[in-house]
């Protein structure tokens, strides 16, 4: 299943430092992709200086992490001898930064590109949309619940961990639901380690250019209709799985070779367990339907009320 992720520009996710474009649907702050092995020193570099590999920035963290669904894709490098090399920042945002990482086995041609999504640590800006999304996703112990509600340092770390774990779990589930609910294109979730989620990088593997977001494109009528049909199919799969994206917009839908791909799912909502699940689903539909209608699709085709009712039936809520 081809997948894509993390771009806010047609060619790359890059824009000059200091520049910012106001966007209607999301709050990410894209930055120039720095192609320096030494540009990024992160808390995820757990190797001591004395244990650094001869090539690459650090040993692969594969053996320390929770792995994505099996069978693993053939392109994925899982060898314990592999190293990770930081290639730069793909995107920065208020809740997470996304880095481009090359994982490879030194002395061989076994390499792959990964998008490392690193959720902000407790000292950085808090998650600005967490209150409603965390409903129905509570941890069992009251101490943790109180810490998250009080936004203590420990509570903020808990929230960050929940976002990363929720996105990893949602992507893992959606990667596997094809036989049960129908196919849906999402990035392959490679691994989860703390608040770092590593995903399949989708784009030009030579240039390191990510796929464009739907919001950047101006499709002609025929491909526009095809993209809408793909979107409806994807929303049906989500609804059958009892889920809503929770923050769906043209900025977290990517297009690669005519294929629509859903990204950015940390806030995925259980439409049954979450008291506001119905409202999240309704908003998702309204936002994307408005975009497609503005690009020229007939209003009766992209009627948000009709599609919402269909999705609620698929989710067993009608």
PDB file of C-alpha atoms in Angstrom:
ATOM      1  CA  UNK A   1       0.000   0.000   0.000  1.00  0.00           C
ATOM      2  CA  UNK A   2       1.787   3.167  -1.106  1.00  0.00           C
ATOM      3  CA  UNK A   3       1.755   5.923   1.437  1.00  0.00           C
ATOM      4  CA  UNK A   4       2.936   9.463   1.939  1.00  0.00           C
ATOM      5  CA  UNK A   5       3.490  11.988   4.575  1.00  0.00           C
ATOM      6  CA  UNK A   6       4.581  15.310   5.914  1.00  0.00           C
ATOM      7  CA  UNK A   7       4.740  18.060   3.367  1.00  0.00           C
ATOM      8  CA  UNK A   8       3.344  21.539   3.063  1.00  0.00           C
ATOM      9  CA  UNK A   9       4.794  22.594  -0.268  1.00  0.00           C
ATOM     10  CA  UNK A  10       4.307  21.145  -3.737  1.00  0.00           C
ATOM     11  CA  UNK A  11       7.972  20.330  -4.165  1.00  0.00           C
ATOM     12  CA  UNK A  12       9.072  19.940  -0.557  1.00  0.00           C
ATOM     13  CA  UNK A  13       7.880  20.849   2.863  1.00  0.00           C
ATOM     14  CA  UNK A  14      10.419  23.627   2.823  1.00  0.00           C
ATOM     15  CA  UNK A  15       9.996  27.368   3.086  1.00  0.00           C
ATOM     16  CA  UNK A  16      12.604  29.947   4.042  1.00  0.00           C
ATOM     17  CA  UNK A  17      13.216  30.363   7.727  1.00  0.00           C
ATOM     18  CA  UNK A  18      11.242  33.174   9.223  1.00  0.00           C
ATOM     19  CA  UNK A  19       8.569  32.953   6.528  1.00  0.00           C
ATOM     20  CA  UNK A  20       5.098  31.792   7.399  1.00  0.00           C
ATOM     21  CA  UNK A  21       1.963  31.363   5.391  1.00  0.00           C
ATOM     22  CA  UNK A  22      -1.386  31.658   7.110  1.00  0.00           C
ATOM     23  CA  UNK A  23      -3.391  28.548   6.520  1.00  0.00           C
ATOM     24  CA  UNK A  24      -6.982  27.908   7.152  1.00  0.00           C
ATOM     25  CA  UNK A  25      -6.981  24.313   8.276  1.00  0.00           C
ATOM     26  CA  UNK A  26      -3.830  23.623  10.259  1.00  0.00           C
ATOM     27  CA  UNK A  27      -1.195  25.242  12.396  1.00  0.00           C
ATOM     28  CA  UNK A  28       2.019  23.570  11.350  1.00  0.00           C
ATOM     29  CA  UNK A  29       5.034  25.708  10.685  1.00  0.00           C
ATOM     30  CA  UNK A  30       6.987  24.223   7.755  1.00  0.00           C
ATOM     31  CA  UNK A  31      10.678  24.920   7.629  1.00  0.00           C
ATOM     32  CA  UNK A  32      13.567  24.417   5.260  1.00  0.00           C
ATOM     33  CA  UNK A  33      14.784  20.859   5.040  1.00  0.00           C
ATOM     34  CA  UNK A  34      18.375  20.961   6.202  1.00  0.00           C
ATOM     35  CA  UNK A  35      20.553  18.365   4.587  1.00  0.00           C
ATOM     36  CA  UNK A  36      23.141  18.101   7.307  1.00  0.00           C
ATOM     37  CA  UNK A  37      23.986  14.923   9.170  1.00  0.00           C
ATOM     38  CA  UNK A  38      24.845  17.016  12.194  1.00  0.00           C
ATOM     39  CA  UNK A  39      21.925  19.422  12.070  1.00  0.00           C
ATOM     40  CA  UNK A  40      19.795  17.581  14.590  1.00  0.00           C
ATOM     41  CA  UNK A  41      20.828  16.474  18.054  1.00  0.00           C
ATOM     42  CA  UNK A  42      17.823  14.991  19.814  1.00  0.00           C
ATOM     43  CA  UNK A  43      16.797  13.283  22.981  1.00  0.00           C
ATOM     44  CA  UNK A  44      16.292  10.151  20.897  1.00  0.00           C
ATOM     45  CA  UNK A  45      20.026   9.744  20.354  1.00  0.00           C
ATOM     46  CA  UNK A  46      20.467   7.278  23.198  1.00  0.00           C
ATOM     47  CA  UNK A  47      23.909   6.085  22.176  1.00  0.00           C
ATOM     48  CA  UNK A  48      26.823   7.236  24.269  1.00  0.00           C
ATOM     49  CA  UNK A  49      29.620   9.009  22.416  1.00  0.00           C
ATOM     50  CA  UNK A  50      31.817   5.953  22.917  1.00  0.00           C
ATOM     51  CA  UNK A  51      29.287   3.716  21.187  1.00  0.00           C
ATOM     52  CA  UNK A  52      28.706   5.695  18.011  1.00  0.00           C
ATOM     53  CA  UNK A  53      28.888   3.776  14.725  1.00  0.00           C
ATOM     54  CA  UNK A  54      31.600   4.518  12.199  1.00  0.00           C
ATOM     55  CA  UNK A  55      28.957   5.839   9.799  1.00  0.00           C
ATOM     56  CA  UNK A  56      25.575   7.414  10.507  1.00  0.00           C
ATOM     57  CA  UNK A  57      24.584   9.448  13.540  1.00  0.00           C
ATOM     58  CA  UNK A  58      23.569   6.573  15.799  1.00  0.00           C
ATOM     59  CA  UNK A  59      22.682   2.926  15.808  1.00  0.00           C
ATOM     60  CA  UNK A  60      19.168   2.075  14.688  1.00  0.00           C
ATOM     61  CA  UNK A  61      16.607   2.150  17.522  1.00  0.00           C
ATOM     62  CA  UNK A  62      14.625  -0.705  15.976  1.00  0.00           C
ATOM     63  CA  UNK A  63      15.527  -3.226  18.669  1.00  0.00           C
ATOM     64  CA  UNK A  64      14.412  -0.827  21.449  1.00  0.00           C
ATOM     65  CA  UNK A  65      11.027   0.075  19.978  1.00  0.00           C
ATOM     66  CA  UNK A  66       7.527  -1.306  19.545  1.00  0.00           C
ATOM     67  CA  UNK A  67       7.262  -2.498  15.965  1.00  0.00           C
ATOM     68  CA  UNK A  68       4.598  -1.928  13.347  1.00  0.00           C
ATOM     69  CA  UNK A  69       2.293  -4.630  11.993  1.00  0.00           C
ATOM     70  CA  UNK A  70       3.769  -7.821  10.589  1.00  0.00           C
ATOM     71  CA  UNK A  71       4.666  -8.809   8.004  1.00  0.00           C
ATOM     72  CA  UNK A  72       6.975  -5.835   7.707  1.00  0.00           C
ATOM     73  CA  UNK A  73       7.296  -4.289   4.228  1.00  0.00           C
ATOM     74  CA  UNK A  74      10.230  -5.505   2.173  1.00  0.00           C
ATOM     75  CA  UNK A  75      11.683  -2.007   1.930  1.00  0.00           C
ATOM     76  CA  UNK A  76      12.008  -1.638   5.700  1.00  0.00           C
ATOM     77  CA  UNK A  77      15.507  -2.055   7.153  1.00  0.00           C
ATOM     78  CA  UNK A  78      15.284  -4.097  10.376  1.00  0.00           C
ATOM     79  CA  UNK A  79      18.848  -5.375  10.673  1.00  0.00           C
ATOM     80  CA  UNK A  80      20.410  -4.757  14.086  1.00  0.00           C
ATOM     81  CA  UNK A  81      23.596  -3.550  12.362  1.00  0.00           C
ATOM     82  CA  UNK A  82      21.723  -0.636  10.776  1.00  0.00           C
ATOM     83  CA  UNK A  83      22.419   2.996  11.580  1.00  0.00           C
ATOM     84  CA  UNK A  84      20.198   6.090  11.495  1.00  0.00           C
ATOM     85  CA  UNK A  85      21.350   9.310   9.836  1.00  0.00           C
ATOM     86  CA  UNK A  86      19.517  12.604  10.403  1.00  0.00           C
ATOM     87  CA  UNK A  87      18.890  14.408   7.110  1.00  0.00           C
ATOM     88  CA  UNK A  88      17.043  17.413   8.480  1.00  0.00           C
ATOM     89  CA  UNK A  89      13.688  18.794   9.502  1.00  0.00           C
ATOM     90  CA  UNK A  90      10.710  18.145   7.239  1.00  0.00           C
ATOM     91  CA  UNK A  91       8.136  20.053   9.252  1.00  0.00           C
ATOM     92  CA  UNK A  92       7.723  21.766  12.589  1.00  0.00           C
ATOM     93  CA  UNK A  93       4.461  22.184  14.445  1.00  0.00           C
ATOM     94  CA  UNK A  94       3.060  23.131  17.813  1.00  0.00           C
ATOM     95  CA  UNK A  95       2.724  19.541  18.948  1.00  0.00           C
ATOM     96  CA  UNK A  96       5.406  17.638  17.036  1.00  0.00           C
ATOM     97  CA  UNK A  97       8.344  18.047  14.696  1.00  0.00           C
ATOM     98  CA  UNK A  98       8.984  15.716  11.772  1.00  0.00           C
ATOM     99  CA  UNK A  99      12.513  14.779  10.758  1.00  0.00           C
ATOM    100  CA  UNK A 100      13.824  12.912   7.726  1.00  0.00           C
ATOM    101  CA  UNK A 101      15.981   9.928   8.689  1.00  0.00           C
ATOM    102  CA  UNK A 102      17.909   7.488   6.538  1.00  0.00           C
ATOM    103  CA  UNK A 103      18.236   4.012   8.014  1.00  0.00           C
ATOM    104  CA  UNK A 104      20.747   1.734   6.389  1.00  0.00           C
ATOM    105  CA  UNK A 105      23.199  -1.099   6.860  1.00  0.00           C
ATOM    106  CA  UNK A 106      26.769   0.215   6.452  1.00  0.00           C
ATOM    107  CA  UNK A 107      28.662  -1.283   3.546  1.00  0.00           C
ATOM    108  CA  UNK A 108      25.485  -2.455   1.771  1.00  0.00           C
ATOM    109  CA  UNK A 109      22.764  -0.962  -0.414  1.00  0.00           C
ATOM    110  CA  UNK A 110      20.101  -1.726   2.222  1.00  0.00           C
ATOM    111  CA  UNK A 111      18.615   1.687   3.045  1.00  0.00           C
ATOM    112  CA  UNK A 112      15.227   3.303   3.528  1.00  0.00           C
ATOM    113  CA  UNK A 113      13.919   6.772   4.320  1.00  0.00           C
ATOM    114  CA  UNK A 114      11.781   7.296   7.417  1.00  0.00           C
ATOM    115  CA  UNK A 115       9.782  10.214   8.746  1.00  0.00           C
ATOM    116  CA  UNK A 116      10.481  10.539  12.472  1.00  0.00           C
ATOM    117  CA  UNK A 117       7.605  12.358  14.158  1.00  0.00           C
ATOM    118  CA  UNK A 118       8.770  13.609  17.544  1.00  0.00           C
ATOM    119  CA  UNK A 119       6.137  14.898  19.912  1.00  0.00           C
ATOM    120  CA  UNK A 120       7.153  17.887  21.994  1.00  0.00           C
ATOM    121  CA  UNK A 121       8.608  17.294  25.444  1.00  0.00           C
ATOM    122  CA  UNK A 122       6.945  18.692  28.610  1.00  0.00           C
ATOM    123  CA  UNK A 123       8.908  21.940  28.504  1.00  0.00           C
ATOM    124  CA  UNK A 124       7.462  22.949  25.139  1.00  0.00           C
ATOM    125  CA  UNK A 125       4.062  24.190  24.136  1.00  0.00           C
ATOM    126  CA  UNK A 126       1.122  22.136  25.348  1.00  0.00           C
ATOM    127  CA  UNK A 127      -1.214  20.320  23.047  1.00  0.00           C
ATOM    128  CA  UNK A 128      -3.780  22.916  22.150  1.00  0.00           C
ATOM    129  CA  UNK A 129      -6.564  20.566  21.115  1.00  0.00           C
ATOM    130  CA  UNK A 130      -6.259  17.763  23.625  1.00  0.00           C
ATOM    131  CA  UNK A 131      -9.260  18.190  25.929  1.00  0.00           C
ATOM    132  CA  UNK A 132     -11.989  16.848  23.665  1.00  0.00           C
ATOM    133  CA  UNK A 133      -9.894  14.257  21.874  1.00  0.00           C
ATOM    134  CA  UNK A 134      -8.725  12.551  25.075  1.00  0.00           C
ATOM    135  CA  UNK A 135     -12.303  11.770  26.086  1.00  0.00           C
ATOM    136  CA  UNK A 136     -12.779   8.022  25.891  1.00  0.00           C
ATOM    137  CA  UNK A 137      -9.003   7.543  25.972  1.00  0.00           C
ATOM    138  CA  UNK A 138      -8.464   7.759  29.716  1.00  0.00           C
ATOM    139  CA  UNK A 139      -5.826   5.779  31.543  1.00  0.00           C
ATOM    140  CA  UNK A 140      -6.987   3.654  34.443  1.00  0.00           C
ATOM    141  CA  UNK A 141      -5.007   5.025  37.367  1.00  0.00           C
ATOM    142  CA  UNK A 142      -6.388   8.147  38.989  1.00  0.00           C
ATOM    143  CA  UNK A 143      -2.902   9.587  39.644  1.00  0.00           C
ATOM    144  CA  UNK A 144      -2.197   9.712  35.900  1.00  0.00           C
ATOM    145  CA  UNK A 145      -5.615  11.167  35.170  1.00  0.00           C
ATOM    146  CA  UNK A 146      -5.136  13.896  37.778  1.00  0.00           C
ATOM    147  CA  UNK A 147      -1.675  14.681  36.422  1.00  0.00           C
ATOM    148  CA  UNK A 148      -2.986  15.071  32.869  1.00  0.00           C
ATOM    149  CA  UNK A 149      -5.938  17.183  33.958  1.00  0.00           C
ATOM    150  CA  UNK A 150      -3.669  19.396  36.093  1.00  0.00           C
ATOM    151  CA  UNK A 151      -1.056  19.677  33.316  1.00  0.00           C
ATOM    152  CA  UNK A 152       1.818  18.875  35.648  1.00  0.00           C
ATOM    153  CA  UNK A 153       5.174  18.090  34.054  1.00  0.00           C
ATOM    154  CA  UNK A 154       4.430  14.394  34.482  1.00  0.00           C
ATOM    155  CA  UNK A 155       0.930  14.898  33.112  1.00  0.00           C
ATOM    156  CA  UNK A 156       2.221  16.709  30.033  1.00  0.00           C
ATOM    157  CA  UNK A 157       4.595  13.844  29.346  1.00  0.00           C
ATOM    158  CA  UNK A 158       1.683  11.440  29.731  1.00  0.00           C
ATOM    159  CA  UNK A 159      -0.336  13.425  27.190  1.00  0.00           C
ATOM    160  CA  UNK A 160       2.545  13.504  24.712  1.00  0.00           C
ATOM    161  CA  UNK A 161       2.966   9.757  25.121  1.00  0.00           C
ATOM    162  CA  UNK A 162      -0.746   9.232  24.606  1.00  0.00           C
ATOM    163  CA  UNK A 163      -0.707  11.215  21.351  1.00  0.00           C
ATOM    164  CA  UNK A 164       2.200   9.201  19.962  1.00  0.00           C
ATOM    165  CA  UNK A 165       0.754   5.881  21.111  1.00  0.00           C
ATOM    166  CA  UNK A 166      -2.716   6.766  19.787  1.00  0.00           C
ATOM    167  CA  UNK A 167      -1.366   7.640  16.345  1.00  0.00           C
ATOM    168  CA  UNK A 168       0.757   4.489  16.235  1.00  0.00           C
ATOM    169  CA  UNK A 169      -2.216   2.338  17.275  1.00  0.00           C
ATOM    170  CA  UNK A 170      -4.558   3.987  14.767  1.00  0.00           C
ATOM    171  CA  UNK A 171      -2.128   3.618  11.871  1.00  0.00           C
ATOM    172  CA  UNK A 172      -1.388   0.011  12.832  1.00  0.00           C
ATOM    173  CA  UNK A 173      -5.075  -0.797  12.920  1.00  0.00           C
ATOM    174  CA  UNK A 174      -5.857   0.942   9.638  1.00  0.00           C
ATOM    175  CA  UNK A 175      -2.915  -0.755   7.951  1.00  0.00           C
ATOM    176  CA  UNK A 176      -4.526  -4.105   8.775  1.00  0.00           C
ATOM    177  CA  UNK A 177      -8.247  -3.497   8.257  1.00  0.00           C
ATOM    178  CA  UNK A 178      -8.316  -4.045   4.495  1.00  0.00           C
ATOM    179  CA  UNK A 179      -9.698  -7.561   4.654  1.00  0.00           C
ATOM    180  CA  UNK A 180     -12.447  -6.555   7.074  1.00  0.00           C
ATOM    181  CA  UNK A 181     -13.562  -3.030   6.185  1.00  0.00           C
ATOM    182  CA  UNK A 182     -11.967  -2.160   2.842  1.00  0.00           C
ATOM    183  CA  UNK A 183      -8.651  -0.619   1.881  1.00  0.00           C
ATOM    184  CA  UNK A 184      -7.371   2.704   3.128  1.00  0.00           C
ATOM    185  CA  UNK A 185      -4.041   4.377   2.404  1.00  0.00           C
ATOM    186  CA  UNK A 186      -2.037   5.501   5.439  1.00  0.00           C
ATOM    187  CA  UNK A 187       1.706   5.669   6.159  1.00  0.00           C
ATOM    188  CA  UNK A 188       3.156   2.406   7.430  1.00  0.00           C
ATOM    189  CA  UNK A 189       3.882   2.823  11.171  1.00  0.00           C
ATOM    190  CA  UNK A 190       7.444   1.567  11.482  1.00  0.00           C
ATOM    191  CA  UNK A 191       8.015   1.844  15.227  1.00  0.00           C
ATOM    192  CA  UNK A 192       7.148   3.631  18.444  1.00  0.00           C
ATOM    193  CA  UNK A 193       9.721   4.611  21.058  1.00  0.00           C
ATOM    194  CA  UNK A 194       8.544   6.924  23.822  1.00  0.00           C
ATOM    195  CA  UNK A 195       7.183  10.053  22.174  1.00  0.00           C
ATOM    196  CA  UNK A 196       8.865   9.357  18.832  1.00  0.00           C
ATOM    197  CA  UNK A 197       6.849   7.740  16.061  1.00  0.00           C
ATOM    198  CA  UNK A 198       8.733   6.570  12.982  1.00  0.00           C
ATOM    199  CA  UNK A 199       6.729   6.312   9.787  1.00  0.00           C
ATOM    200  CA  UNK A 200       7.317   5.332   6.210  1.00  0.00           C
ATOM    201  CA  UNK A 201       8.539   8.365   4.319  1.00  0.00           C
ATOM    202  CA  UNK A 202       6.533   8.729   1.147  1.00  0.00           C
ATOM    203  CA  UNK A 203       7.999  10.800  -1.603  1.00  0.00           C
ATOM    204  CA  UNK A 204      10.993  10.965  -3.857  1.00  0.00           C
ATOM    205  CA  UNK A 205      13.581   8.685  -2.227  1.00  0.00           C
ATOM    206  CA  UNK A 206      16.431  10.333  -4.138  1.00  0.00           C
ATOM    207  CA  UNK A 207      15.629  13.972  -3.445  1.00  0.00           C
ATOM    208  CA  UNK A 208      13.844  13.405  -0.142  1.00  0.00           C
ATOM    209  CA  UNK A 209      10.791  15.323  -1.365  1.00  0.00           C
ATOM    210  CA  UNK A 210       7.493  14.450   0.281  1.00  0.00           C
ATOM    211  CA  UNK A 211       4.168  14.160  -1.508  1.00  0.00           C
ATOM    212  CA  UNK A 212       2.062  17.306  -1.886  1.00  0.00           C
ATOM    213  CA  UNK A 213      -0.925  17.891   0.316  1.00  0.00           C
ATOM    214  CA  UNK A 214      -4.344  18.049  -1.258  1.00  0.00           C
ATOM    215  CA  UNK A 215      -4.620  21.722  -0.245  1.00  0.00           C
ATOM    216  CA  UNK A 216      -1.715  22.593  -2.538  1.00  0.00           C
ATOM    217  CA  UNK A 217      -3.290  21.088  -5.643  1.00  0.00           C
ATOM    218  CA  UNK A 218      -5.823  22.367  -8.148  1.00  0.00           C
ATOM    219  CA  UNK A 219      -7.010  19.151  -9.800  1.00  0.00           C
ATOM    220  CA  UNK A 220      -8.920  19.133 -13.054  1.00  0.00           C
ATOM    221  CA  UNK A 221     -12.546  17.951 -12.874  1.00  0.00           C
ATOM    222  CA  UNK A 222     -11.888  14.264 -13.567  1.00  0.00           C
ATOM    223  CA  UNK A 223      -9.072  13.728 -11.028  1.00  0.00           C
ATOM    224  CA  UNK A 224     -10.952  15.940  -8.568  1.00  0.00           C
ATOM    225  CA  UNK A 225     -13.935  13.593  -8.731  1.00  0.00           C
ATOM    226  CA  UNK A 226     -11.627  10.588  -8.372  1.00  0.00           C
ATOM    227  CA  UNK A 227     -10.045  12.079  -5.266  1.00  0.00           C
ATOM    228  CA  UNK A 228     -13.476  12.743  -3.774  1.00  0.00           C
ATOM    229  CA  UNK A 229     -14.521   9.136  -4.394  1.00  0.00           C
ATOM    230  CA  UNK A 230     -11.323   7.931  -2.718  1.00  0.00           C
ATOM    231  CA  UNK A 231     -11.992  10.199   0.234  1.00  0.00           C
ATOM    232  CA  UNK A 232     -15.518   8.848   0.672  1.00  0.00           C
ATOM    233  CA  UNK A 233     -14.171   5.295   0.549  1.00  0.00           C
ATOM    234  CA  UNK A 234     -11.560   6.138   3.204  1.00  0.00           C
ATOM    235  CA  UNK A 235     -14.136   7.758   5.480  1.00  0.00           C
ATOM    236  CA  UNK A 236     -16.357   4.694   5.131  1.00  0.00           C
ATOM    237  CA  UNK A 237     -13.458   2.457   6.217  1.00  0.00           C
ATOM    238  CA  UNK A 238     -12.834   4.686   9.228  1.00  0.00           C
ATOM    239  CA  UNK A 239     -16.517   4.659  10.157  1.00  0.00           C
ATOM    240  CA  UNK A 240     -16.750   0.867   9.877  1.00  0.00           C
ATOM    241  CA  UNK A 241     -13.801   0.684  12.247  1.00  0.00           C
ATOM    242  CA  UNK A 242     -15.685   2.996  14.634  1.00  0.00           C
ATOM    243  CA  UNK A 243     -13.294   5.891  14.062  1.00  0.00           C
ATOM    244  CA  UNK A 244     -13.245   9.469  12.873  1.00  0.00           C
ATOM    245  CA  UNK A 245     -10.062  11.267  11.870  1.00  0.00           C
ATOM    246  CA  UNK A 246     -10.910  14.097  14.268  1.00  0.00           C
ATOM    247  CA  UNK A 247      -8.993  16.838  12.477  1.00  0.00           C
ATOM    248  CA  UNK A 248      -9.548  16.106   8.814  1.00  0.00           C
ATOM    249  CA  UNK A 249      -8.710  18.797   6.281  1.00  0.00           C
ATOM    250  CA  UNK A 250      -6.993  19.208   2.893  1.00  0.00           C
ATOM    251  CA  UNK A 251      -3.764  19.745   4.856  1.00  0.00           C
ATOM    252  CA  UNK A 252      -3.628  16.199   6.187  1.00  0.00           C
ATOM    253  CA  UNK A 253      -4.577  14.472   2.963  1.00  0.00           C
ATOM    254  CA  UNK A 254      -1.683  13.732   0.625  1.00  0.00           C
ATOM    255  CA  UNK A 255      -1.777  12.847  -3.049  1.00  0.00           C
ATOM    256  CA  UNK A 256       0.755  10.515  -4.632  1.00  0.00           C
ATOM    257  CA  UNK A 257       0.359   9.219  -8.183  1.00  0.00           C
ATOM    258  CA  UNK A 258      -3.331   9.989  -7.970  1.00  0.00           C
ATOM    259  CA  UNK A 259      -3.765   8.168  -4.643  1.00  0.00           C
ATOM    260  CA  UNK A 260      -5.210   9.931  -1.614  1.00  0.00           C
ATOM    261  CA  UNK A 261      -3.421   9.204   1.674  1.00  0.00           C
ATOM    262  CA  UNK A 262      -4.560  10.081   5.205  1.00  0.00           C
ATOM    263  CA  UNK A 263      -1.928  11.407   7.595  1.00  0.00           C
ATOM    264  CA  UNK A 264      -1.682  13.045  11.034  1.00  0.00           C
ATOM    265  CA  UNK A 265      -3.910  10.797  13.123  1.00  0.00           C
ATOM    266  CA  UNK A 266      -2.860  11.404  16.759  1.00  0.00           C
ATOM    267  CA  UNK A 267      -6.294  12.792  17.557  1.00  0.00           C
ATOM    268  CA  UNK A 268      -8.217   9.890  15.988  1.00  0.00           C
ATOM    269  CA  UNK A 269     -11.581   9.621  17.728  1.00  0.00           C
ATOM    270  CA  UNK A 270     -13.600   6.602  18.760  1.00  0.00           C
ATOM    271  CA  UNK A 271     -16.978   7.812  17.592  1.00  0.00           C
ATOM    272  CA  UNK A 272     -18.808   5.578  20.072  1.00  0.00           C
ATOM    273  CA  UNK A 273     -16.680   5.925  23.230  1.00  0.00           C
ATOM    274  CA  UNK A 274     -16.043   9.641  22.837  1.00  0.00           C
ATOM    275  CA  UNK A 275     -19.080  11.719  23.898  1.00  0.00           C
ATOM    276  CA  UNK A 276     -18.275  14.186  21.105  1.00  0.00           C
ATOM    277  CA  UNK A 277     -17.539  11.518  18.504  1.00  0.00           C
ATOM    278  CA  UNK A 278     -20.534  12.394  16.361  1.00  0.00           C
ATOM    279  CA  UNK A 279     -19.537  16.073  16.331  1.00  0.00           C
ATOM    280  CA  UNK A 280     -15.959  15.278  15.326  1.00  0.00           C
ATOM    281  CA  UNK A 281     -17.163  13.113  12.446  1.00  0.00           C
ATOM    282  CA  UNK A 282     -19.613  15.790  11.322  1.00  0.00           C
ATOM    283  CA  UNK A 283     -16.896  18.458  11.353  1.00  0.00           C
ATOM    284  CA  UNK A 284     -14.480  16.258   9.394  1.00  0.00           C
ATOM    285  CA  UNK A 285     -17.055  15.823   6.650  1.00  0.00           C
ATOM    286  CA  UNK A 286     -18.034  19.486   6.566  1.00  0.00           C
ATOM    287  CA  UNK A 287     -14.451  20.733   6.202  1.00  0.00           C
ATOM    288  CA  UNK A 288     -13.448  18.453   3.337  1.00  0.00           C
ATOM    289  CA  UNK A 289     -16.813  18.728   1.569  1.00  0.00           C
ATOM    290  CA  UNK A 290     -16.481  22.510   1.618  1.00  0.00           C
ATOM    291  CA  UNK A 291     -13.053  22.290  -0.001  1.00  0.00           C
ATOM    292  CA  UNK A 292     -14.209  19.998  -2.797  1.00  0.00           C
ATOM    293  CA  UNK A 293     -17.315  22.100  -3.440  1.00  0.00           C
ATOM    294  CA  UNK A 294     -15.147  25.217  -3.688  1.00  0.00           C
ATOM    295  CA  UNK A 295     -13.025  23.439  -6.324  1.00  0.00           C
ATOM    296  CA  UNK A 296     -16.068  22.782  -8.505  1.00  0.00           C
ATOM    297  CA  UNK A 297     -17.740  19.514  -7.529  1.00  0.00           C
ATOM    298  CA  UNK A 298     -21.561  19.703  -7.558  1.00  0.00           C
ATOM    299  CA  UNK A 299     -23.155  20.495  -4.236  1.00  0.00           C
ATOM    300  CA  UNK A 300     -25.458  17.459  -4.329  1.00  0.00           C
ATOM    301  CA  UNK A 301     -22.427  15.188  -4.776  1.00  0.00           C
ATOM    302  CA  UNK A 302     -20.520  16.617  -1.817  1.00  0.00           C
ATOM    303  CA  UNK A 303     -23.512  17.264   0.441  1.00  0.00           C
ATOM    304  CA  UNK A 304     -22.007  16.999   3.967  1.00  0.00           C
ATOM    305  CA  UNK A 305     -25.345  16.081   5.531  1.00  0.00           C
ATOM    306  CA  UNK A 306     -25.871  13.118   3.224  1.00  0.00           C
ATOM    307  CA  UNK A 307     -22.322  11.833   3.693  1.00  0.00           C
ATOM    308  CA  UNK A 308     -22.482  12.260   7.473  1.00  0.00           C
ATOM    309  CA  UNK A 309     -25.649  10.179   7.649  1.00  0.00           C
ATOM    310  CA  UNK A 310     -24.001   7.483   5.535  1.00  0.00           C
ATOM    311  CA  UNK A 311     -20.974   7.373   7.818  1.00  0.00           C
ATOM    312  CA  UNK A 312     -23.079   7.232  10.969  1.00  0.00           C
ATOM    313  CA  UNK A 313     -24.896   4.214   9.523  1.00  0.00           C
ATOM    314  CA  UNK A 314     -21.593   2.565   8.688  1.00  0.00           C
ATOM    315  CA  UNK A 315     -20.475   3.149  12.274  1.00  0.00           C
ATOM    316  CA  UNK A 316     -23.696   1.566  13.593  1.00  0.00           C
ATOM    317  CA  UNK A 317     -24.941   4.846  15.036  1.00  0.00           C
ATOM    318  CA  UNK A 318     -28.133   4.987  12.950  1.00  0.00           C
TER     319      UNK A 318
END
